[in-house]
Amino acid sequence: MASEQHMLSTEIVNRGIEAGAMTFSVRVRRRLPDFLNSVNLKYVKLGYHYLINHGIYLATIPVIILVFGAEVGSLSKEEMWKRIWDSTAGYDLATVLVFLAVFVFTISVYFMSRPRSIYLLDFACYKPSDDLKVTKEEFIELARKSGKFTESSLEFKKRILQSSGIGDETYVPKSIASSENTATMKEGRTEASAVIFGALDELFEKTHIRPKDVGVLVVNCSIFNPTPSLSAMVINHYKMRGNILSFNLGGMGCSAGIVAVDLARDMLEANPNSYAVVVSTEIVGYNWYPGNERSMLIPNCYFRMGCSAVLLSNRRRDYGRAKYRLEHIVRTHKGADDRSFRSVYQEEDSQTFKGIKVSKDLVEIGGEAIKTNITTLGPLVLPFSEQLLFFSTLVWKLMSGSGANSMSSNPYIPDYKLAFEHFCMHAASKTVLDELQRNLELSDKNLEASRAVLHRFGNTSSSSIWYELAYLEAKGQIKRGDRVWQLSFGSGFKCNTPVWKAVRKIRKPERNPWVDCIDGYPRGDF
């Protein structure tokens, strides 16, 4: 029990006066698991399959080099040229031509059979108009004006906002102040049109790609799923071609944007010389919870308006104008576990108001999903020296009898800062970012983009990681060869990570949601 105390956090949740004596209640919660110090052996094995598969090269190449070096080193220059001439003079022209033809054919088949590289040409993040900007105080006043919440609920929201990491310049639809029902199809379509078309207009303008040139379209929005679909709405608005491969993803939470990128990648690998557009958003007004159950009020406090649009290509001639190349995507799904499945759950409260219920164990559940994801990703991206140190420490721990999960002898913690130059962690909340920073041993600089997005734009759901990448570009921090790690997690429970590599130095963009405020970040109050 003593060894688990560091995993617990306490919180005074109620104070009062009873029979003249002051009383209070203390809630004990589990913190995010220290997943780098408690890596389960079965997850480590996933990574070291990669090393085992390539072990033959590590064993044979040094031997070949040694034998070849010894053979060549024993000959003088004249003897070596004489052997080469004698060995080739016996072949006639036809034999040499056949050999060259077979060689060229083999090389051609090899390059043609390789998976096509997926390039990110550019992306756009929607910035709402200033009349939708609200401070934390204005946000509470809008909620009070609607007449839907008790004073106790408003006070709860206020406390959440004060510790959320959200600033005073985020965006919400004005409909949340209405006393009427905001979860209508009309309100949802109005907000969806504004954010989606706003992001796509900017994307097409920046890339000079015509909507009719797009061969694959993937739109993801978790809660708002009208008929016709949002992807059909985009096709209708831009009059896209009739044979476009269109997909609409719903109910997949904040990590759906990466699922959409993975789907677009699969479509591009099956359809050469194509463009794919991925649109990620969440509709705030339609998701507005009008009740007073506290576990359902939390999403109201965090989620804000936002949308991203990303243009991908598999055309080799686009390499020269692309920004990034997709290196890896690792997806983790914990939906088989009932507790994980219900950690973020849409349902009705006692008054039949629809809302998203957030489990008090969400941080712990999310930590388990992240642990699985990063221990699978590690061997694909970490330098061999880091993997060797990690593996040797683990072997020593097992041989010494400490056990795979013993806290007395911690395994070597891989340094993910050696694998990536930039980090885009989903800006879910300040608490989540604090725990990620502590467990991954990241610096304030590594989490700067995530904290800036949370402060300036709030939690924009699946598009937040693109606002973070836009922040890094606006700061002019991305150079040729830099690797960017995006990590996002959400309902299901899912954790997904793509890795991008910059194919050129990224100049500061002229169109960017950060252009008019980038000089104010980073802030000292993160």
XYZ file of C-alpha atoms in Angstrom, residues 102-424:
323
model
C 18.314 -7.895 -65.121
C 19.935 -5.431 -62.725
C 17.907 -2.469 -64.042
C 14.693 -4.529 -64.003
C 15.285 -5.593 -60.384
C 15.963 -2.033 -59.249
C 12.844 -0.788 -61.097
C 10.612 -3.442 -59.505
C 12.011 -2.590 -56.092
C 11.247 1.112 -56.360
C 7.839 0.550 -57.978
C 6.779 -1.904 -55.242
C 7.745 0.417 -52.380
C 4.823 2.130 -50.613
C 4.254 5.630 -51.935
C 5.388 8.438 -49.701
C 2.557 10.537 -48.299
C 3.287 14.252 -48.320
C 1.577 17.009 -46.396
C 1.477 19.946 -48.797
C -0.125 22.432 -46.401
C -2.896 22.847 -43.841
C -5.211 25.564 -42.549
C -6.784 26.255 -39.152
C -9.983 28.269 -38.902
C -9.915 31.438 -36.841
C -13.417 32.660 -35.866
C -14.365 36.321 -36.031
C -13.662 38.564 -33.060
C -17.358 38.958 -32.199
C -17.303 35.302 -31.049
C -14.361 35.874 -28.694
C -15.165 35.589 -24.967
C -13.316 35.989 -21.693
C -13.850 33.496 -18.887
C -16.155 35.981 -17.132
C -18.162 36.560 -20.319
C -18.449 32.817 -20.792
C -20.050 32.453 -17.361
C -22.360 35.393 -18.058
C -23.508 33.836 -21.331
C -24.305 30.625 -19.468
C -26.158 32.591 -16.772
C -28.096 34.553 -19.398
C -29.452 31.338 -20.901
C -31.271 30.587 -17.631
C -30.486 26.885 -17.909
C -28.055 26.528 -15.021
C -28.305 26.842 -11.268
C -25.980 29.165 -9.363
C -24.241 26.096 -7.978
C -23.517 24.847 -11.514
C -22.298 28.275 -12.603
C -19.942 28.413 -9.624
C -18.663 24.934 -10.518
C -17.993 26.056 -14.091
C -16.172 29.103 -12.826
C -13.865 27.000 -10.651
C -13.152 24.653 -13.559
C -12.266 27.559 -15.839
C -9.931 29.154 -13.320
C -7.719 26.041 -13.237
C -8.247 24.943 -16.848
C -5.351 26.753 -18.532
C -7.835 28.427 -20.892
C -7.319 32.145 -21.523
C -9.624 35.074 -22.249
C -9.617 34.985 -26.061
C -11.276 31.700 -26.975
C -14.310 31.439 -29.270
C -17.836 30.133 -28.668
C -21.061 30.459 -30.679
C -23.389 33.149 -29.332
C -26.243 30.646 -29.427
C -25.137 29.244 -26.051
C -26.653 32.325 -24.415
C -30.075 31.480 -25.832
C -32.793 30.183 -23.541
C -33.964 27.990 -26.413
C -32.571 24.612 -27.450
C -29.206 25.086 -29.195
C -28.821 21.438 -30.244
C -30.847 21.892 -33.428
C -29.921 20.817 -36.920
C -30.169 24.418 -38.133
C -27.710 25.714 -35.514
C -25.397 22.759 -36.096
C -25.308 23.231 -39.871
C -24.746 26.975 -39.499
C -21.722 26.502 -37.235
C -20.393 23.578 -39.316
C -20.599 25.644 -42.502
C -18.735 28.545 -40.901
C -15.801 26.571 -39.499
C -15.432 23.939 -42.254
C -15.758 26.268 -45.236
C -13.577 28.838 -43.492
C -10.737 26.312 -43.117
C -11.164 24.850 -46.614
C -11.299 28.252 -48.335
C -7.965 29.133 -46.769
C -6.467 25.731 -47.659
C -7.433 25.957 -51.337
C -6.176 29.534 -51.493
C -2.798 28.644 -49.959
C -2.184 25.528 -52.070
C -3.776 26.694 -55.371
C -5.496 23.309 -55.622
C -8.933 23.249 -57.233
C -11.658 21.391 -55.286
C -12.253 19.246 -58.386
C -8.657 17.981 -58.175
C -9.298 16.318 -54.805
C -9.693 12.550 -55.110
C -10.203 11.625 -51.430
C -12.188 13.549 -48.802
C -12.379 12.562 -45.129
C -14.398 14.649 -42.657
C -14.503 13.836 -38.957
C -16.854 15.350 -36.369
C -17.676 13.360 -33.280
C -21.164 14.457 -32.171
C -22.839 16.375 -35.008
C -23.647 13.893 -37.794
C -26.493 15.169 -39.993
C -28.013 13.613 -43.099
C -26.741 14.320 -45.741
C -23.340 14.017 -44.111
C -20.818 16.796 -43.528
C -18.621 15.327 -46.271
C -21.596 15.542 -48.645
C -22.101 19.159 -47.537
C -18.493 19.917 -48.521
C -18.884 18.203 -51.903
C -22.067 20.137 -52.589
C -20.577 23.491 -51.576
C -17.408 23.147 -53.679
C -19.037 21.139 -56.515
C -16.412 18.399 -56.299
C -16.168 15.633 -58.883
C -18.566 12.719 -58.943
C -16.034 9.921 -58.453
C -14.482 11.376 -55.282
C -13.846 8.871 -52.479
C -15.778 10.455 -49.605
C -15.833 9.399 -45.935
C -17.559 10.853 -42.877
C -16.315 9.748 -39.435
C -18.546 10.269 -36.399
C -18.480 9.432 -32.705
C -14.702 8.921 -32.576
C -13.738 11.706 -30.174
C -10.724 13.990 -30.008
C -8.323 11.529 -31.664
C -10.482 11.141 -34.784
C -8.318 13.552 -36.765
C -5.453 11.040 -36.768
C -7.840 8.201 -37.654
C -8.921 10.348 -40.610
C -5.293 10.871 -41.688
C -4.692 7.105 -41.459
C -7.755 6.430 -43.613
C -6.628 9.038 -46.146
C -3.178 7.416 -46.241
C -4.705 4.005 -47.027
C -6.798 5.538 -49.811
C -3.790 7.312 -51.292
C -1.717 4.127 -51.266
C -4.463 2.432 -53.287
C -4.991 5.357 -55.676
C -1.799 6.754 -57.260
C -1.398 10.405 -58.267
C -4.168 11.683 -55.995
C -4.859 14.446 -53.516
C -6.634 13.857 -50.195
C -8.236 16.458 -47.932
C -8.821 15.740 -44.233
C -11.195 18.017 -42.303
C -11.326 17.785 -38.490
C -13.763 19.700 -36.307
C -16.284 19.625 -33.454
C -19.518 21.621 -33.312
C -19.719 23.388 -29.948
C -23.278 24.744 -29.985
C -24.786 21.374 -30.895
C -22.844 19.724 -28.054
C -23.848 22.319 -25.443
C -25.204 20.536 -22.355
C -28.138 22.451 -20.789
C -28.396 20.444 -17.537
C -26.769 20.596 -14.129
C -25.003 17.250 -13.666
C -21.403 18.126 -12.906
C -19.705 15.284 -14.791
C -21.530 16.510 -17.923
C -20.755 20.194 -17.362
C -17.001 19.661 -17.797
C -17.073 19.478 -21.648
C -18.984 22.787 -21.698
C -16.043 24.428 -19.936
C -13.259 23.138 -22.174
C -14.497 22.791 -25.756
C -14.248 25.763 -28.121
C -14.821 26.490 -31.814
C -12.161 25.325 -34.255
C -11.499 23.378 -37.447
C -8.500 22.204 -39.460
C -8.145 21.209 -43.111
C -5.099 19.234 -44.309
C -4.018 18.538 -47.905
C -2.141 15.260 -48.516
C -0.593 13.966 -51.732
C 1.056 10.763 -52.950
C 2.448 12.326 -56.135
C 6.247 12.159 -56.232
C 6.444 15.438 -58.127
C 4.854 17.182 -55.127
C 7.943 16.510 -53.019
C 9.437 19.859 -53.979
C 6.563 21.896 -52.578
C 5.529 19.662 -49.680
C 6.095 20.668 -46.067
C 6.189 17.256 -44.377
C 6.373 13.540 -45.128
C 4.363 11.069 -43.081
C 6.760 8.668 -41.345
C 4.603 6.582 -38.984
C 1.096 6.249 -37.575
C 0.503 4.181 -34.428
C -3.079 3.631 -33.272
C -4.175 2.214 -29.908
C -7.752 1.278 -28.995
C -8.818 0.258 -25.478
C -12.508 -0.197 -26.281
C -12.497 -3.861 -25.258
C -12.216 -2.749 -21.638
C -15.608 -1.665 -20.234
C -14.149 1.011 -17.983
C -12.255 2.565 -20.881
C -15.284 2.278 -23.153
C -17.493 4.267 -20.742
C -14.890 6.821 -19.658
C -16.304 9.411 -22.102
C -19.933 8.494 -22.695
C -22.826 10.325 -24.323
C -26.148 9.781 -22.572
C -29.155 11.543 -21.010
C -29.181 12.831 -17.451
C -32.074 12.463 -15.023
C -33.939 15.269 -16.848
C -33.348 13.614 -20.261
C -30.856 16.304 -21.326
C -28.199 14.866 -23.624
C -24.600 15.364 -22.632
C -21.154 13.813 -22.532
C -20.365 12.224 -19.188
C -16.701 12.314 -18.202
C -15.501 9.625 -15.793
C -13.500 10.651 -12.726
C -10.982 7.973 -13.747
C -10.395 9.514 -17.183
C -6.827 10.634 -16.477
C -5.813 7.180 -15.284
C -7.565 5.458 -18.209
C -5.960 7.842 -20.662
C -2.570 7.129 -19.128
C -2.926 3.410 -19.805
C -3.785 4.064 -23.463
C -0.853 6.458 -23.840
C 1.478 3.921 -22.221
C 0.533 1.263 -24.746
C 0.838 3.678 -27.638
C 4.254 5.123 -26.865
C 5.831 1.765 -26.023
C 4.748 0.574 -29.475
C 5.970 3.774 -31.136
C 9.322 3.888 -29.323
C 11.215 1.205 -31.287
C 10.150 2.839 -34.563
C 11.595 6.239 -33.689
C 14.089 6.016 -30.824
C 17.822 5.853 -31.632
C 19.356 2.398 -31.319
C 21.480 3.600 -28.393
C 18.349 4.499 -26.415
C 16.708 1.177 -27.191
C 19.840 -0.702 -26.192
C 20.055 1.123 -22.863
C 16.371 0.505 -22.200
C 16.644 -3.182 -23.088
C 19.853 -3.819 -21.139
C 18.400 -2.139 -18.041
C 15.281 -4.285 -18.334
C 17.342 -7.487 -18.695
C 19.480 -6.559 -15.694
C 16.334 -5.912 -13.683
C 14.884 -9.313 -14.569
C 18.155 -11.134 -13.878
C 18.507 -9.438 -10.502
C 15.034 -10.672 -9.541
C 13.456 -7.250 -9.186
C 10.493 -8.178 -11.351
C 9.059 -6.429 -14.402
C 6.913 -4.039 -12.425
C 8.994 -3.514 -9.314
C 9.323 0.055 -8.105
C 12.606 -0.625 -6.313
C 14.644 -0.760 -9.528
C 13.185 1.446 -12.234
C 13.947 0.678 -15.899
C 15.848 3.153 -18.011
C 13.444 5.882 -19.156
C 13.801 6.426 -22.931
C 14.491 10.020 -23.865
C 11.890 10.843 -26.513
C 13.534 14.223 -26.994
C 16.228 12.324 -28.933
C 13.577 11.046 -31.366
C 11.657 14.286 -31.958
C 12.455 17.955 -32.239
C 8.836 19.089 -31.774
C 5.868 17.861 -29.726
C 2.169 18.488 -30.407
